[in-house]
Coordinates of C-alpha atoms and ligand atoms in Angstrom, one line a residue:
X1 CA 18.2 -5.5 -22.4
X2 CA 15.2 -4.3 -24.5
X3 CA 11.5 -4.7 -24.7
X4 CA 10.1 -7.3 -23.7
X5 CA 7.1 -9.5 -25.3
X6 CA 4.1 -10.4 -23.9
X7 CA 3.9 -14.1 -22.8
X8 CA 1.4 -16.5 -24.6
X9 CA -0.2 -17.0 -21.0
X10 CA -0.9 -13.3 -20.2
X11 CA -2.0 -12.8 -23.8
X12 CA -4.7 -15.2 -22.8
X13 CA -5.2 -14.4 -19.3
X14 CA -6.0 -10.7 -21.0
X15 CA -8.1 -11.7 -24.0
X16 CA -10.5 -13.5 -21.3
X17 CA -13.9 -11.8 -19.9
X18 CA -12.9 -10.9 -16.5
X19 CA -15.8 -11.0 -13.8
X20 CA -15.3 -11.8 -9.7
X21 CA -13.9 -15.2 -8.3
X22 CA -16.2 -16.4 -5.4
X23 CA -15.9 -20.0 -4.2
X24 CA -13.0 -21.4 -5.7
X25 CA -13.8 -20.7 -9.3
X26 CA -14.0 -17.4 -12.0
X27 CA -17.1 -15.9 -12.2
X28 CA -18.4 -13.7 -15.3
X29 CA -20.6 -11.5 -13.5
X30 CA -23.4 -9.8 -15.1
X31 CA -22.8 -6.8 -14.1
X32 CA -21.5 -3.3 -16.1
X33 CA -18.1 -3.7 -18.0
X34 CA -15.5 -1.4 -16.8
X35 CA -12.6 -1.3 -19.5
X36 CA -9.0 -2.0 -18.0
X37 CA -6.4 0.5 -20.0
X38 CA -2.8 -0.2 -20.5
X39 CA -1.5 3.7 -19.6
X40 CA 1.5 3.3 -21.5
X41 CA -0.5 3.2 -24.8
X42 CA -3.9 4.3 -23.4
X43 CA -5.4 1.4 -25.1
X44 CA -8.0 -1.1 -23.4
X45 CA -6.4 -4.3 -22.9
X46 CA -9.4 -6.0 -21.4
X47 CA -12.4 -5.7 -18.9
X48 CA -13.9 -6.7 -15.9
X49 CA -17.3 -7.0 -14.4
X50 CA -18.4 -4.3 -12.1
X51 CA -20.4 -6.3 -8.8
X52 CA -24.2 -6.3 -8.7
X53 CA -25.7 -7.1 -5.2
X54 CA -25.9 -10.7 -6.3
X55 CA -22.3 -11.1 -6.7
X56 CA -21.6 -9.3 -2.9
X57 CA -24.3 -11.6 -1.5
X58 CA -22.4 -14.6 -3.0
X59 CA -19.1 -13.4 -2.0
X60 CA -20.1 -13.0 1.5
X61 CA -22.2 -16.4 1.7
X62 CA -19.7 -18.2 0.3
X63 CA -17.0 -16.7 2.5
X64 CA -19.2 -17.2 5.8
X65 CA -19.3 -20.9 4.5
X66 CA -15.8 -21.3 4.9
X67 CA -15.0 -19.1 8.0
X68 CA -17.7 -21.2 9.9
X69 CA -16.6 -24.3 7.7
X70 CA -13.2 -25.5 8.3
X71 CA -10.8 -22.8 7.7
X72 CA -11.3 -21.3 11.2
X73 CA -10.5 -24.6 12.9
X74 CA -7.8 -25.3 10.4
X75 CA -4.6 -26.1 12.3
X76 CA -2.2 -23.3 12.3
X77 CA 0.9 -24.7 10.5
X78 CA -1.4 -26.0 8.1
X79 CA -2.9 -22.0 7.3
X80 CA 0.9 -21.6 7.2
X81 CA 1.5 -24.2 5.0
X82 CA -0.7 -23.3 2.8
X83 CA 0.4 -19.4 2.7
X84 CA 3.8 -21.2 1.8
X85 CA 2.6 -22.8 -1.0
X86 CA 0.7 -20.3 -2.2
X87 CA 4.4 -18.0 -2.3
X88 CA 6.1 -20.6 -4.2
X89 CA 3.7 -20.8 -6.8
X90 CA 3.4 -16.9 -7.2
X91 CA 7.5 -17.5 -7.5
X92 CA 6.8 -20.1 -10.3
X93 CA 4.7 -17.8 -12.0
X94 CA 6.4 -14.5 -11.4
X95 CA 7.0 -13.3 -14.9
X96 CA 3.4 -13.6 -16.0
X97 CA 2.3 -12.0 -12.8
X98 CA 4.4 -9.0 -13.4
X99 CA 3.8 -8.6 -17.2
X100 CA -0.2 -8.7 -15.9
X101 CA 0.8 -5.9 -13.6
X102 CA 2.9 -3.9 -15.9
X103 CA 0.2 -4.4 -18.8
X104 CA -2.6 -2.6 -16.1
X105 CA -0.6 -0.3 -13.9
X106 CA 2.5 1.2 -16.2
X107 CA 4.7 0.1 -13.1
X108 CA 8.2 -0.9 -15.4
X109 CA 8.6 -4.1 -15.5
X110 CA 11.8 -4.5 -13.1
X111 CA 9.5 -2.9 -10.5
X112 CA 6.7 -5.1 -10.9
X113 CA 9.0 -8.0 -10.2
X114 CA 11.0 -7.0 -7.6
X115 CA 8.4 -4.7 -5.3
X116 CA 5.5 -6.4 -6.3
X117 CA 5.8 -10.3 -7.1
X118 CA 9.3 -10.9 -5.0
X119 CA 8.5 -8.7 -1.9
X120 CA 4.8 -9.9 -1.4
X121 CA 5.9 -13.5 -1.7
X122 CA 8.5 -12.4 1.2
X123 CA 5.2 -11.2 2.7
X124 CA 3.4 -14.5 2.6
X125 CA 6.1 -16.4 3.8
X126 CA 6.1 -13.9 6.8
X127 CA 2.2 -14.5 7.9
X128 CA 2.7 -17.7 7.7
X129 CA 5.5 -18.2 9.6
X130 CA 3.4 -15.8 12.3
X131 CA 0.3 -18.0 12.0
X132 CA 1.6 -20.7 14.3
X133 CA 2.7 -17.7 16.8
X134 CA -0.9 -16.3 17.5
X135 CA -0.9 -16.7 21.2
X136 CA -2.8 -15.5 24.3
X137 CA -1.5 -15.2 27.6
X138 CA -2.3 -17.3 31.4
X139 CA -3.3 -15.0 34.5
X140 CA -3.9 -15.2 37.5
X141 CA -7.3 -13.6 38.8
X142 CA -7.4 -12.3 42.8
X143 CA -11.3 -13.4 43.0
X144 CA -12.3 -13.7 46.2
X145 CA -12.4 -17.3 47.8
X146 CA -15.0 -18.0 50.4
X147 CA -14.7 -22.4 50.5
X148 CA -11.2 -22.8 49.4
X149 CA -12.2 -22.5 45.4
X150 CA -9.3 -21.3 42.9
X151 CA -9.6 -19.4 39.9
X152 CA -7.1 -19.5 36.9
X153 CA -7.4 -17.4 33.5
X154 CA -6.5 -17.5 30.3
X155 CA -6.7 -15.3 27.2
X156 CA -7.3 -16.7 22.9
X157 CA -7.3 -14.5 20.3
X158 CA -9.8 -15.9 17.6
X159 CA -10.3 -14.7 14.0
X160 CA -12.1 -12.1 13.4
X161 CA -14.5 -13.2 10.9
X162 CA -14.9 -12.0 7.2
X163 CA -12.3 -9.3 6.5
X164 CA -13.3 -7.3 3.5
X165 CA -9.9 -5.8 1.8
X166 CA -9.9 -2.8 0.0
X167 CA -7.3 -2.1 -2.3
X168 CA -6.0 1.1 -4.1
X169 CA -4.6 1.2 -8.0
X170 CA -0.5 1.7 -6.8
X171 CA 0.5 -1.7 -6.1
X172 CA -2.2 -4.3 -6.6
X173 CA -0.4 -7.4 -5.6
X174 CA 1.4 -6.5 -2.7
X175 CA -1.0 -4.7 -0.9
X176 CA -3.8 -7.2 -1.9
X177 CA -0.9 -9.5 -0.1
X178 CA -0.8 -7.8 3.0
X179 CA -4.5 -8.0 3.2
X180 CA -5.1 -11.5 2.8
X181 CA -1.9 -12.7 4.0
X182 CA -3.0 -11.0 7.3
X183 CA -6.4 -12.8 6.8
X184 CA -5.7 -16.3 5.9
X185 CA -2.8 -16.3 9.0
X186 CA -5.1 -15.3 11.7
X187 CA -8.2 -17.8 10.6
X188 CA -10.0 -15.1 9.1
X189 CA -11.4 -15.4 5.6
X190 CA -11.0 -12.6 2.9
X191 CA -12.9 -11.0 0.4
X192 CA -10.8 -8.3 -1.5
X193 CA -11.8 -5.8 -3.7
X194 CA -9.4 -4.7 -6.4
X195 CA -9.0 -1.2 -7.7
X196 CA -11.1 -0.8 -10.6
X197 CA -7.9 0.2 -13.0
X198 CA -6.2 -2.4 -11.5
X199 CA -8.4 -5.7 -10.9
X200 CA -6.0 -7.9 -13.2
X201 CA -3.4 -9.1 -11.0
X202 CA -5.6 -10.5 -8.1
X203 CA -8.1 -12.6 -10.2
X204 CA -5.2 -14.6 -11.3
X205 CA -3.5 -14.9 -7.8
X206 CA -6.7 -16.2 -6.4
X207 CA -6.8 -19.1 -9.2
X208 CA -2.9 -19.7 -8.1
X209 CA -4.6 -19.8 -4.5
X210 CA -7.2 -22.3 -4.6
X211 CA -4.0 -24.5 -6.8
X212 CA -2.1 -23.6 -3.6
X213 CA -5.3 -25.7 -1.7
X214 CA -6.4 -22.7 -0.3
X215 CA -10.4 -24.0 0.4
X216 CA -13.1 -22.7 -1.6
X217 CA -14.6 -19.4 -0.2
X218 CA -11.1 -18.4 2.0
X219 CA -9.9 -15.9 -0.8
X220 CA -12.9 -14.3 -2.9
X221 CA -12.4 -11.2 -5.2
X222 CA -15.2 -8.9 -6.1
X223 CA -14.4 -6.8 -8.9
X224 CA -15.9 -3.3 -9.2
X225 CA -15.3 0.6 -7.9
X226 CA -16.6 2.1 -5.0
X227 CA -20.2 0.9 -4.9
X228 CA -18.6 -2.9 -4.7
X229 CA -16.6 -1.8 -2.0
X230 CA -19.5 0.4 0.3
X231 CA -21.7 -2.8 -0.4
X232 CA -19.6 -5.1 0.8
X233 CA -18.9 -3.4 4.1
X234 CA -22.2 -2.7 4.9
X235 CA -23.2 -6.1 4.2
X236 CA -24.3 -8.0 7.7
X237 CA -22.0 -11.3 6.6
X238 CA -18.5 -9.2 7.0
X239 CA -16.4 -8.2 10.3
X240 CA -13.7 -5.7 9.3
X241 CA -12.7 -3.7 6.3
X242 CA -8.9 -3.6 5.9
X243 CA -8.7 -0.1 3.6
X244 CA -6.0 1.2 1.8
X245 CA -6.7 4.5 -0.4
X246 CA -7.0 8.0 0.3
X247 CA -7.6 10.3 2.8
X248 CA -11.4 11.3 2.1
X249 CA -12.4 8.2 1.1
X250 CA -10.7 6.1 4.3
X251 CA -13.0 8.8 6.4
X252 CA -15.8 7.7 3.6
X253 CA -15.1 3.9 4.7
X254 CA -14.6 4.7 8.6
X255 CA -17.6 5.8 9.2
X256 CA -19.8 3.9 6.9
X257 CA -17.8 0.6 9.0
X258 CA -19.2 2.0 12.0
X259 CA -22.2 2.5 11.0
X260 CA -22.5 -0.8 9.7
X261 CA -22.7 -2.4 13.0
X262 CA -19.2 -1.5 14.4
X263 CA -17.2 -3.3 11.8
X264 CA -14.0 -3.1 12.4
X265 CA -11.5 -1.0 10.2
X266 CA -8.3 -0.6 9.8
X267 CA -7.5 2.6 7.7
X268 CA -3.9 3.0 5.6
X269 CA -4.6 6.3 4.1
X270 CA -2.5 8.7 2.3
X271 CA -0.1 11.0 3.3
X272 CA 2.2 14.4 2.4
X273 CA 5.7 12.9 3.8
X274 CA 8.3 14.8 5.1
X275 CA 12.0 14.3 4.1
X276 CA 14.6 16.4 6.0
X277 CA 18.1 16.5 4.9
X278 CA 20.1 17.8 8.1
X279 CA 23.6 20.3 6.8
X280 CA 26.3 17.4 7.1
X281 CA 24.6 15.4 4.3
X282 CA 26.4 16.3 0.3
X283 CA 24.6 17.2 -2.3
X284 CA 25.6 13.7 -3.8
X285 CA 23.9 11.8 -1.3
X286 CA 21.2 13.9 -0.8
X287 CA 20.0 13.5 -5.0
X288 CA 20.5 9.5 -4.4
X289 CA 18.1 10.1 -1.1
X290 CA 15.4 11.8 -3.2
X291 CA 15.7 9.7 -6.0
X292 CA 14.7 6.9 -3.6
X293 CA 12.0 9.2 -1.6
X294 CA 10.2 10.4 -4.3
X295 CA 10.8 8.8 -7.4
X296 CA 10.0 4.9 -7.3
X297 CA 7.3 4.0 -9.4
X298 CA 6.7 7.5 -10.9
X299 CA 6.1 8.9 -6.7
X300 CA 2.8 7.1 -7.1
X301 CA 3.7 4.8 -3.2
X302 CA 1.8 5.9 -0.2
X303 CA 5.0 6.0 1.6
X304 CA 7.2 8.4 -0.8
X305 CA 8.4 11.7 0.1
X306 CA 7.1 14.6 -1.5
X307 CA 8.1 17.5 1.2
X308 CA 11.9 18.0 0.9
X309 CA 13.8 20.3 3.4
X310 CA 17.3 21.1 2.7
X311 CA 19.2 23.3 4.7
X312 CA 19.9 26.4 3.0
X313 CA 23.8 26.6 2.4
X314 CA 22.8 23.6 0.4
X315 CA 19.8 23.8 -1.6
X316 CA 21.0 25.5 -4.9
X317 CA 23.6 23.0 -5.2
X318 CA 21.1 19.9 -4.5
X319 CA 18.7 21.0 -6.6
X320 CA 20.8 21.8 -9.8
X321 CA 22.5 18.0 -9.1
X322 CA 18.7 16.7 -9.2
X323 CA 17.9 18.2 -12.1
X324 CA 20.4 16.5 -13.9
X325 CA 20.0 13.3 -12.3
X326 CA 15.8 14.1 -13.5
X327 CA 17.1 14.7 -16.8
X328 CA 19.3 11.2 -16.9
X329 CA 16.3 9.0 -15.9
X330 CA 15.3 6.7 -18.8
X331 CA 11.8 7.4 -18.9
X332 CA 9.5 5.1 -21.6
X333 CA 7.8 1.7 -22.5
X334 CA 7.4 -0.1 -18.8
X335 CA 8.1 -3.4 -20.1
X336 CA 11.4 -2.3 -21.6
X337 CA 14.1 -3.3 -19.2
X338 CA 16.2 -0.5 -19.1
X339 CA 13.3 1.8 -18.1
X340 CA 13.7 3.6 -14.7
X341 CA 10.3 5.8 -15.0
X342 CA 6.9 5.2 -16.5
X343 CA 3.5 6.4 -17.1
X344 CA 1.4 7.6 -14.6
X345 CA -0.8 4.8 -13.9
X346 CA -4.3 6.1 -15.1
X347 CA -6.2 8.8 -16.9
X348 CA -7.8 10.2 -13.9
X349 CA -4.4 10.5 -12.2
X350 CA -2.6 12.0 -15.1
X351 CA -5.4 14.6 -15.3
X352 CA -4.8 15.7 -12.0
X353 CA -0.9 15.7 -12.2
X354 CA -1.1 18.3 -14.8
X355 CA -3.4 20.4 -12.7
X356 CA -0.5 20.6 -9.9
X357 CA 1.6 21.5 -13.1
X358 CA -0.6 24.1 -14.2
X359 CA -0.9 25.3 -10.1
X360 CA 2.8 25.4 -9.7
X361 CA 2.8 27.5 -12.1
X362 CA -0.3 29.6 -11.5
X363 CA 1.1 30.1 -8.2
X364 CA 4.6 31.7 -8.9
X365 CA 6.7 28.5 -7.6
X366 CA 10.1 27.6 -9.3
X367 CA 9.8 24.9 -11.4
X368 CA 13.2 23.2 -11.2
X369 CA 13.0 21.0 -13.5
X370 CA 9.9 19.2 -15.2
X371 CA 6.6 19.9 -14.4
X372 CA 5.3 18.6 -18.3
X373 CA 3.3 16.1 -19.7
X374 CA 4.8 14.2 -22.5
X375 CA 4.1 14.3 -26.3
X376 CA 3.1 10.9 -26.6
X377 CA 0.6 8.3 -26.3
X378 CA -0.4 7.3 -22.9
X379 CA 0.1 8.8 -19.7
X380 CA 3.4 10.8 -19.5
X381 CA 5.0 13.3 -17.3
X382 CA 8.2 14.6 -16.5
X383 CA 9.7 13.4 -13.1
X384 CA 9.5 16.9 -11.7
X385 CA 11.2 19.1 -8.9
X386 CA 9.7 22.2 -7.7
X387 CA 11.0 24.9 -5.4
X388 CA 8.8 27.0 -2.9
X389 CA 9.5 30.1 -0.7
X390 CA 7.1 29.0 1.8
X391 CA 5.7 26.3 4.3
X392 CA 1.9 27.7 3.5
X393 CA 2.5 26.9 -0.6
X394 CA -0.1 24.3 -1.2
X395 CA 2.6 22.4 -3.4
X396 CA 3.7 21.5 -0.1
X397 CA 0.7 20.4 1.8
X398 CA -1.5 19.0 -1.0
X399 CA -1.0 15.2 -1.5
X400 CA -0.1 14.6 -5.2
X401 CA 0.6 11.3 -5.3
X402 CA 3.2 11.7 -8.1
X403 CA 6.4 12.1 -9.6
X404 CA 6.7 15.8 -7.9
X405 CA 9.2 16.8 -5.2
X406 CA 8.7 19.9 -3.4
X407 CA 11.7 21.7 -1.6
X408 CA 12.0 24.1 0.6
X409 CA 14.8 25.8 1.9
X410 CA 15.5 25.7 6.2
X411 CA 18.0 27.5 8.7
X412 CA 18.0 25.7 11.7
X413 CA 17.4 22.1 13.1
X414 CA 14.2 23.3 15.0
X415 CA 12.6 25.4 12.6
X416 CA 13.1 21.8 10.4
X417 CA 11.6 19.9 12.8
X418 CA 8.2 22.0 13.0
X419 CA 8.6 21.7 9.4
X420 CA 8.4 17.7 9.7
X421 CA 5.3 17.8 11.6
X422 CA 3.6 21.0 10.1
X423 CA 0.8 18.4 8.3
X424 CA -2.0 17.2 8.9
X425 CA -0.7 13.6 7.7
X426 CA 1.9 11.2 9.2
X427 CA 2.5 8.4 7.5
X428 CA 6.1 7.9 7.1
X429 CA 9.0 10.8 6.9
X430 CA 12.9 10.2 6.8
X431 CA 15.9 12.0 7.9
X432 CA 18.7 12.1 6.3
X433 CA 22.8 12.6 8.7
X434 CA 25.8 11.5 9.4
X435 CA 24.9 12.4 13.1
X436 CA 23.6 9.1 14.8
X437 CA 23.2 11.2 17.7
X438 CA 21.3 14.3 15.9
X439 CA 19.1 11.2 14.3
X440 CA 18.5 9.6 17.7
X441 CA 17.1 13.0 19.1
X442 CA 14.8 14.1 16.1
X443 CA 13.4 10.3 15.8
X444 CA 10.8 10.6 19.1
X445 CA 9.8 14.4 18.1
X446 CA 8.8 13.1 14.1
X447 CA 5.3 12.5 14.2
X448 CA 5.1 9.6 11.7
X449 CA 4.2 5.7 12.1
X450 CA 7.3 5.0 10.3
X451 CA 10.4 7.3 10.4
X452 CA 13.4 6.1 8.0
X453 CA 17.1 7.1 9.1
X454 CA 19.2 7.5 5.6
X455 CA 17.1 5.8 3.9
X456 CA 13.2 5.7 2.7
X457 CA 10.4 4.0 1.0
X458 CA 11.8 0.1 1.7
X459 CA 9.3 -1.8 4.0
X460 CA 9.8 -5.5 6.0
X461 CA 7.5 -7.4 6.8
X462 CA 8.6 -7.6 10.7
X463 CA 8.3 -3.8 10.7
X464 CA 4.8 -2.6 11.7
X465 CA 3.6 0.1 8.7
X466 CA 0.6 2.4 9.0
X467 CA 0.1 6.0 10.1
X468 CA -0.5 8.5 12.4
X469 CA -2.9 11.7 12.7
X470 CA -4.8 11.8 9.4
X471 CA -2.7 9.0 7.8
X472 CA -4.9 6.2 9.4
X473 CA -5.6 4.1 12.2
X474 CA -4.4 0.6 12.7
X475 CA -1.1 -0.8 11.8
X476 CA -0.2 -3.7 9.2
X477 CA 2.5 -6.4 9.2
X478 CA 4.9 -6.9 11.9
X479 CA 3.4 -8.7 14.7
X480 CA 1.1 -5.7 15.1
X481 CA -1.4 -7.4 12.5
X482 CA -3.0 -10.1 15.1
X483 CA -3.9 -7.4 16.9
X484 CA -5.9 -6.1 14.4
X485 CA -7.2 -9.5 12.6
X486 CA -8.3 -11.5 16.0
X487 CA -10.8 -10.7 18.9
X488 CA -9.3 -11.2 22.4
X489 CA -11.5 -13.6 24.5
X490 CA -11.1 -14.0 28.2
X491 CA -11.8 -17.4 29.7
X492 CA -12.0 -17.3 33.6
X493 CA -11.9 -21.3 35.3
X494 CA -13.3 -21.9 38.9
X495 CA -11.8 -24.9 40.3
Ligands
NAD1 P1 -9.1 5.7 -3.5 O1 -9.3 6.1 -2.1 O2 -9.7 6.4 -4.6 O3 -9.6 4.1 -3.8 C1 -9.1 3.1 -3.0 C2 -10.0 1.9 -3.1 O4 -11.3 2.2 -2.5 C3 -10.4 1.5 -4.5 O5 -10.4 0.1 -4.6 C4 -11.8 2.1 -4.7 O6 -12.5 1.4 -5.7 C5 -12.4 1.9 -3.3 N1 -13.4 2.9 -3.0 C6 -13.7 4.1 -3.5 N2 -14.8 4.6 -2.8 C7 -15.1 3.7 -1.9 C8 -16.2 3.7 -0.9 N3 -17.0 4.8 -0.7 N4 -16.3 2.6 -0.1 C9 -15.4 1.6 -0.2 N5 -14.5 1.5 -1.2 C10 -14.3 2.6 -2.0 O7 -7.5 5.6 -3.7 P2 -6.6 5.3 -5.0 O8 -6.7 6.5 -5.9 O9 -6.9 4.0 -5.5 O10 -5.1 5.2 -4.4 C11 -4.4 6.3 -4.1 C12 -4.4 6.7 -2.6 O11 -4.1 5.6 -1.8 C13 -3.4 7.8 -2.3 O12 -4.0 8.8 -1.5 C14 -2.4 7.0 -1.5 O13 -1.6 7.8 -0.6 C15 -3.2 6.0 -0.8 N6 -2.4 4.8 -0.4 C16 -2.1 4.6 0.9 C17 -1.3 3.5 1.3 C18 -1.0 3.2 2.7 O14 -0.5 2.1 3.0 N7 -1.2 4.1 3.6 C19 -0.8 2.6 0.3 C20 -1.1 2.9 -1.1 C21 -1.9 4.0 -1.4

């Protein structure tokens, strides 16, 4: 395998002026350019249009348009039929969708085929199937009857209404996937709102959309940064905000939602995850574990580990093992095959992974192994592994959102358990035995939406994902996503 080229068709799709696509069709936009960089080369490789308020107000007019059109009433199996087709032709086109997303993120190339194209088209094909299963339930009311009357009751769950998504840089399709997926299944239109380093993708999936016959005005995308995204859910058209992103600026987007006349929002924020390797578990397995916790996509996925606990008769050995399996990872160009580990995935983010470098540092940790930049153009570091002394090391509370492990040493299953939960975040953790039984026990105390057994990262799309405590509110996929995409009316009959 080598590097690959470019396809003529994402050569084009990059040389074009990017803007917004409202209404079934690309739209310039007249607002500022904001300059997409490739971060393996830290070269522009085109641009978009950041929204004015004239590009929100169409977005949201022409999206109210279709809600209160037809899509609303649309026939279930038809919403689903449409989701379907909309999977096989991001399938058909899979290769020029993940050079798009290698070309804008630095995710390597296998990556951006197999966890971004393949699982969100497993993803669509999921909502789908759900949008013919969005049922309420028949009751039975114990009103009073005076001249013999009867009462019977029944419950609907009806779209919401205009569901403005929110995306974040780490994995544009998929998560823009989960968004509208959720969206289209329920009845609910969608407006989604890229990352600004990342708006590439999701313009082309929405032309592959209204090709699928999604109707014009089901699936807009407004480019821009934050501004785009703040206008959007104040704006009086829109019923929910669906955000993914970090911590401060979910609370940012939580309370301007309610302020904004109690729009609904459902928050997937970021996270400091806990992985807990109990004493049974080999060094062997426990490298291949963090390698799979931490690692993926240079650590930069909501849901990867970045507090390790090994137990203390088997740290040193661990740790030397990871080093060497660090060492061994082929890090370079993304769209070479053979790459395992990347750039970071912008400028902004690379700055700040070489201020927890210079803080590890600053603050007497052991660097195991890494903890560089790399001499080279674009956005480089070294997969990195650093050891603390204590729970209170901010290495170990501070979300980094990158390729940095922190490990700390434990004694005894209890003290790793208050070691688990000793965040403010809970988003995912895993635990790591050979003891079903220990694993059964631990499970309930973890306090994390989603708690992995021997394994981490991997997510279905029957499995409910969001967090707990400061990791968010609101839960996406699995069949917890109606919940959150539909109001529940009550119908009560006399007769
Ligand atoms: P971010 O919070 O900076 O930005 C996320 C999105 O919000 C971007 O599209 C941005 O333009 C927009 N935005 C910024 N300010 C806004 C505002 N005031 N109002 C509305 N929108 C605004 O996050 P990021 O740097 O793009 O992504 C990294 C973060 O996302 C990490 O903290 C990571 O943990 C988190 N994340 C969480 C999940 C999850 O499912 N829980 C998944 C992926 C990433």
């Amino acid at each position: 395998m080598a590097t690959i080229s470019l396809l003529p068709q994402v050569q084009a799709f990059l040389a074009r002026q990017h803007g917004h696509y409202i209404d079934g069709a690309a739209v310039a936009g007249a607002g500022q350019r904001i300059v997409v960089v490739n971060p393996a080369t830290g070269t522009p490789i085109a641009s978009i249009a950041d929204a004015t308020d004239a590009d929100v107000d169409a977005a949201v007019a022409s999206s109210l348009k279709a809600f209160h059109g037809d899509w609303a009433r649309t026939p279930p199996a038809e919403r689903g039929n449409v989701l379907l087709r909309l999977a096989d032709l991001l399938l058909k086109h899979r290769e020029e969708l993940a050079q798009i997303e290698t070309s804008q993120s630095g995710k390597t190339i296998q990556i951006s085929r197999a966890f971004e194209v393949d699982q969100a088209v497993g993803f669509l094909r999921y909502y789908a199937g759900a949008a013919t299963r969005i049922n309420g339930e028949t009751i039975s009311p114990s009103l009073p009857s005076f001249n013999g009357e009867r009462y019977s009751a029944f419950t609907r769950r009806e779209p919401v209404g205009i569901v403005v998504g929110i995306v974040p840089w780490n994995f544009s399709i998929l998560i823009a996937a989960w968004k509208f997926g959720s969206a289209l299944a329920t009845g609910c239109t969608s407006i989604i709102k890229p990352s600004q380093f990342t708006p590439l993708t999701l313009l082309r999936i929405a032309e592959l959309a209204t090709e699928a016959g999604v109707p014009p005005g089901v699936l807009n995308v407004v480019s821009g940064g934050g501004n785009a995204g703040r206008q959007l859910i104040a704006h009086d058209g829109t019923a929910k905000v669906s955000f993914t992103g970090s911590v401060p600026t979910g609370i940012a987007v939580g309370r301007s939602a309610l302020e904004a006349k109690l729009t609904r929002a459902t928050l997937e924020l970021g996270g400091k995850n806990s992985v807990g390797f109990l004493k049974d578990v080999d060094a062997d397995k426990a490298v291949a574990g963090i390698l799979e916790a931490g690692f993926i996509h240079q650590g930069q996925v909501c849901a990867a580990g970045e507090r390790f606990f090994l137990h203390r008769s088997r740290i040193d050995e661990t740790l030397e093992k990871l080093s060497k399996a660090l060492a061994d990872l082929r890090i370079g160009d993304p769209l070479d095959e053979d790459t395992q580990f990347g750039p970071l995935s912008n400028k902004a983010h690379f700055d700040k992974i070489n201020q927890f470098f210079a803080q590890a540092r600053s603050e007497g940790n052991t660097i195991v192994y890494g903890g560089q930049a790399l001499e080279r153009p674009g956005y480089f570091v070294t997969p990195t592994a650093i050891r603390v002394n204590n729970a209170q090391a901010r290495l170990l509370n501070e979300e980094t959102f990158g390729p940095i492990g922190t490990f700390l040493a434990y004694d005894d299953e209890e003290e790793l358990l208050s070691l688990f939960n000793d965040t403010p975040y809970g988003l995912t953790a895993s635990l790591w035995t050979n003891d079903l039984a220990k694993a059964l026990n631990f499970v309930p105390r973890i306090e994390a939406g989603t708690v992995w057994v021997n394994m981490h990262t991997l997510l279905d799309p029957a499995v409910p994902f969001g967090g707990v405590k400061e990791s968010g509110i609101g839960r996406e996929f699995g069949s917890a996503f109606i919940e959150d995409y539909t109001e529940l009316k009550s119908i009560i009959i006399r007769h």
